[in-house]
mmCIF file of C-alpha atoms in Angstrom:
data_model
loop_
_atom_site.group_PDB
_atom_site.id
_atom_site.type_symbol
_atom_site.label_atom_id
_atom_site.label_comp_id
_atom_site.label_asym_id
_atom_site.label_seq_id
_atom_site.Cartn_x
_atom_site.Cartn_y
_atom_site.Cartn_z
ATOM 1 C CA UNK A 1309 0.000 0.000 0.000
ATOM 2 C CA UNK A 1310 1.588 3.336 -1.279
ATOM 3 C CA UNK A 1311 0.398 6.686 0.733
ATOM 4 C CA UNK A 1312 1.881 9.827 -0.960
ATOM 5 C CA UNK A 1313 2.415 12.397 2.028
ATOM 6 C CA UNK A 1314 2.586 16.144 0.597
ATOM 7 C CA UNK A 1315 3.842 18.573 2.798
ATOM 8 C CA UNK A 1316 2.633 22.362 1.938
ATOM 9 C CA UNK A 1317 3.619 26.009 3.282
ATOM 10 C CA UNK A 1318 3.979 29.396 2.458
ATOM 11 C CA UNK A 1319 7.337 30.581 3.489
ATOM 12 C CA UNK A 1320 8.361 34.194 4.244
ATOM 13 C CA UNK A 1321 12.741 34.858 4.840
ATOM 14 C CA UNK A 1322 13.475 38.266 6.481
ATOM 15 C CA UNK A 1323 16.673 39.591 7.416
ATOM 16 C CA UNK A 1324 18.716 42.485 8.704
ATOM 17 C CA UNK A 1325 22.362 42.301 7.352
ATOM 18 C CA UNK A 1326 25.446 44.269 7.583
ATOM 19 C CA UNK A 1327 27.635 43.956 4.418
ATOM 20 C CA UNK A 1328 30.635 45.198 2.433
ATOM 21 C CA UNK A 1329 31.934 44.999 -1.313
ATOM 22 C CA UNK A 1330 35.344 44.857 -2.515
ATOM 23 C CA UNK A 1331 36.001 45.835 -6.380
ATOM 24 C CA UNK A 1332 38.761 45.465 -7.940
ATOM 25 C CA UNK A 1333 40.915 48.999 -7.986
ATOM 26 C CA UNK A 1334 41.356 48.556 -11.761
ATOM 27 C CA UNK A 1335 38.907 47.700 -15.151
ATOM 28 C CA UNK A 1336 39.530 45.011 -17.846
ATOM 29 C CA UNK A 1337 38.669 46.969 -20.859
ATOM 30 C CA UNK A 1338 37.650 44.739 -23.938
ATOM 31 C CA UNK A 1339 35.723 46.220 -26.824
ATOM 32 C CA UNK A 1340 34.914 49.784 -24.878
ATOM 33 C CA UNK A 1341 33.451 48.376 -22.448
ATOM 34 C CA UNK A 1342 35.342 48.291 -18.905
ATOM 35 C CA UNK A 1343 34.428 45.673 -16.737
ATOM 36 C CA UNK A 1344 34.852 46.051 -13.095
ATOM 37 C CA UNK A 1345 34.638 42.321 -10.739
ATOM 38 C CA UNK A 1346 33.399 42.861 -6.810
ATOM 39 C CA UNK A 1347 32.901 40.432 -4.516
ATOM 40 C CA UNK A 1348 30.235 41.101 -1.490
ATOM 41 C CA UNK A 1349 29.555 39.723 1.753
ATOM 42 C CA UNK A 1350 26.788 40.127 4.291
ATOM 43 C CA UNK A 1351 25.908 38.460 8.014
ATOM 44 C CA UNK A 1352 23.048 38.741 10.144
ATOM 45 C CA UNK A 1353 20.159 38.076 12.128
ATOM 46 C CA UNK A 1354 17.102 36.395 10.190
ATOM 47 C CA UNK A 1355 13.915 34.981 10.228
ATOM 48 C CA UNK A 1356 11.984 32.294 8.419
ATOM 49 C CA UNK A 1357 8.078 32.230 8.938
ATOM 50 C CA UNK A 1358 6.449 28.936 7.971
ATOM 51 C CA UNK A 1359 3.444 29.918 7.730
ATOM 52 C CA UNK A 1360 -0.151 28.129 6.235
ATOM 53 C CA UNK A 1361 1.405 23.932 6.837
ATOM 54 C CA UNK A 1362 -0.756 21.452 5.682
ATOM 55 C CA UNK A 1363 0.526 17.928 5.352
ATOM 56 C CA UNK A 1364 -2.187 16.117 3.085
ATOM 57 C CA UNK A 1365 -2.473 12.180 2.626
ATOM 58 C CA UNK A 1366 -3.423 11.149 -0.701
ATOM 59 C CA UNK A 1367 -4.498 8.118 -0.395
ATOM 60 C CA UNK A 1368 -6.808 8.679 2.480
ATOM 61 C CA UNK A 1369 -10.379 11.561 1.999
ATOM 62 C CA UNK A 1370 -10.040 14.124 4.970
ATOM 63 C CA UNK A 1371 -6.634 12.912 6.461
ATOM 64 C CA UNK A 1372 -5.867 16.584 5.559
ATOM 65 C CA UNK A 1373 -3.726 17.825 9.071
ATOM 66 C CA UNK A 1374 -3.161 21.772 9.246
ATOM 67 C CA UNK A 1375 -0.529 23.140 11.579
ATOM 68 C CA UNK A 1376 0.661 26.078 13.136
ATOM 69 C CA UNK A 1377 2.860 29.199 12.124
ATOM 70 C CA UNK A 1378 6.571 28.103 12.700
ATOM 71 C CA UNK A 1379 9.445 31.038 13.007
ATOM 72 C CA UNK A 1380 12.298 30.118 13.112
ATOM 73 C CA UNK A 1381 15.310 32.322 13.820
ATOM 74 C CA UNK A 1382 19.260 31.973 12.496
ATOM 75 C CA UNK A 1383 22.387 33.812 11.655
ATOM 76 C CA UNK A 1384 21.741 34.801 8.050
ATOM 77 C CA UNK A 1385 24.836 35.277 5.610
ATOM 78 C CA UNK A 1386 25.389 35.972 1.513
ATOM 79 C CA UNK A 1387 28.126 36.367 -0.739
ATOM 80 C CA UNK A 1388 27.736 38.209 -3.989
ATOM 81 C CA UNK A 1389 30.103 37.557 -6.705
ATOM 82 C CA UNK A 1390 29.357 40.290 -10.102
ATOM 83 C CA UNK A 1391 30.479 42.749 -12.354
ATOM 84 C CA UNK A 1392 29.936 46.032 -13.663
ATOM 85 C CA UNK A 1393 29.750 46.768 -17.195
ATOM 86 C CA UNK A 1394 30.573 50.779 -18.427
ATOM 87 C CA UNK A 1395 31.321 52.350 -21.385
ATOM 88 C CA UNK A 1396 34.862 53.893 -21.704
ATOM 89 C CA UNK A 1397 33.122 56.406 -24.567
ATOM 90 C CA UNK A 1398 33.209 59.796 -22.315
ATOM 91 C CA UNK A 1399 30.058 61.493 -21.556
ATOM 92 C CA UNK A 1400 28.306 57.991 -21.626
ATOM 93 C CA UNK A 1401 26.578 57.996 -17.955
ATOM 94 C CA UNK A 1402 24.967 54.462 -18.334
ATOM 95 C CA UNK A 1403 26.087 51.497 -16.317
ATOM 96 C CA UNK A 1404 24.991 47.963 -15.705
ATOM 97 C CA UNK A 1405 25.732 45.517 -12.859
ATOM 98 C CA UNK A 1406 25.389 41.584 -12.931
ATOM 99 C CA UNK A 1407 25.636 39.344 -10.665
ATOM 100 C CA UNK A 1408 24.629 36.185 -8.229
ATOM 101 C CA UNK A 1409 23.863 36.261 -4.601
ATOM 102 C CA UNK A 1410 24.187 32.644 -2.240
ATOM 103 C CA UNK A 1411 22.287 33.322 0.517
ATOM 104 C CA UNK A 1412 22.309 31.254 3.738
ATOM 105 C CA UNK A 1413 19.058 31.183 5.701
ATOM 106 C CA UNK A 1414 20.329 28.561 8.377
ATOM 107 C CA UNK A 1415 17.474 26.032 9.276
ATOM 108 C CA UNK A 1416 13.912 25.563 9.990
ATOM 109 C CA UNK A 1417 13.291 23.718 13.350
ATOM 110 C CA UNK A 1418 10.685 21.190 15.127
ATOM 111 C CA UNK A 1419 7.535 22.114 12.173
ATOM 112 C CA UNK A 1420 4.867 20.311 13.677
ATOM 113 C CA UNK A 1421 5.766 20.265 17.650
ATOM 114 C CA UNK A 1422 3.047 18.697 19.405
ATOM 115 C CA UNK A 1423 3.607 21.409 22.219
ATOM 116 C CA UNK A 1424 3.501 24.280 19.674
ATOM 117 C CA UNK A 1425 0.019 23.153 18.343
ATOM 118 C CA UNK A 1426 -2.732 23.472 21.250
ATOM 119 C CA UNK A 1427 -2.874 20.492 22.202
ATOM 120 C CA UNK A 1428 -1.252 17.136 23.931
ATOM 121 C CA UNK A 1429 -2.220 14.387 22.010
ATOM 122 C CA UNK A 1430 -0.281 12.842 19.124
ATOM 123 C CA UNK A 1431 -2.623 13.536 16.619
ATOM 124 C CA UNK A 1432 -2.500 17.576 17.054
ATOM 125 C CA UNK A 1433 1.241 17.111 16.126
ATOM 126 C CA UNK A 1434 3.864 15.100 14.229
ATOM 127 C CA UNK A 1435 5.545 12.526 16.711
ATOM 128 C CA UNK A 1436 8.345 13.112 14.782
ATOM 129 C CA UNK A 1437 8.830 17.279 13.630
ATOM 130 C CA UNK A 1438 10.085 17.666 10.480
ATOM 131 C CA UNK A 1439 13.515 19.949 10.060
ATOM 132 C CA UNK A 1440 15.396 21.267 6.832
ATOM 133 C CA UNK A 1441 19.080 21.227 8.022
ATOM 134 C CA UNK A 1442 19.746 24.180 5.551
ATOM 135 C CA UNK A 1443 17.888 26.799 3.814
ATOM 136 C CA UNK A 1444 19.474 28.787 0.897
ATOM 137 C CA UNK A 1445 18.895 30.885 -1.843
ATOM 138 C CA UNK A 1446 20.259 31.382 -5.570
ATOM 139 C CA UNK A 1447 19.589 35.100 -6.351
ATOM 140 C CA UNK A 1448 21.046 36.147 -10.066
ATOM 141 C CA UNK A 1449 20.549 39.901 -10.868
ATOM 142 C CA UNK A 1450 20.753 42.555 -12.998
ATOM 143 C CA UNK A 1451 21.040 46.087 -12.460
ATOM 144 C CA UNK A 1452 20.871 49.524 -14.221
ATOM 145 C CA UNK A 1453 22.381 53.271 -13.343
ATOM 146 C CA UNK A 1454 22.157 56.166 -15.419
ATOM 147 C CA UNK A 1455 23.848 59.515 -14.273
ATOM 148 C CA UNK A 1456 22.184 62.183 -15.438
#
């Protein structure tokens, strides 16, 4: 007998980070266009709300179980690894920065606690919480500055 378990939230990451770039103190300058490599890093406290939990059991009608906001709090960190693109044509105020941001989140804890959910019994909880040992996030980008 196969039961498919589905586990469902809405997830909300917040964070307050201190950071600093470095850029290189000179351009490589190929076809007009000087290009400029920084590197970033950040650190600092953050939050992830797991919010809206429903674990749902396929293979049995109404064994749909709902849970409770979890927030879970961790040292949050990033480093940023771009470039940024500018002409070398004077009087050309345009630039454009690319890039790709790794950001740690840390981990979500005990989803599911039978304490954190009213009530005592097993069946208001999960006997056994569910954890993610590591959050992250990929975060390419793209940015534009004119200087008018």
């Amino acid at each position: 007998n196969n039961v498919l378990y589905t586990l469902k939230a809405k997830l909300n990451l917040d964070a307050i980070l201190a950071k600093v770039y470095f850029s290189t103190p000179t351009s490589m300058i190929w076809k007009k266009i000087a290009y400029t490599p920084y590197f970033g890093a950040a650190l600092g406290p953050g939050w992830q709300a797991w919010s809206d939990i429903n674990l749902e059991i396929n293979d049995v009608i109404g064994a749909n179980q709902a849970y409770k906001q979890k927030i879970s709090s961790n040292a949050v960190w990033f480093v940023d690894l771009g470039t940024k693109l500018r002409s070398v044509i004077p009087n050309i105020n345009f630039s454009v920065n690319l890039g790709a941001k790794l950001i740690g989140w840390g981990q979500a804890r005990q989803i599911g606690l039978i304490t954190q959910q009213g009530g005592a019994t097993r069946n208001d909880g999960l006997v056994r919480p569910f954890k993610v040992k590591f959050v992250y996030s990929i975060a390419p980008y793209m940015g534009v500055q004119w200087n008018y």
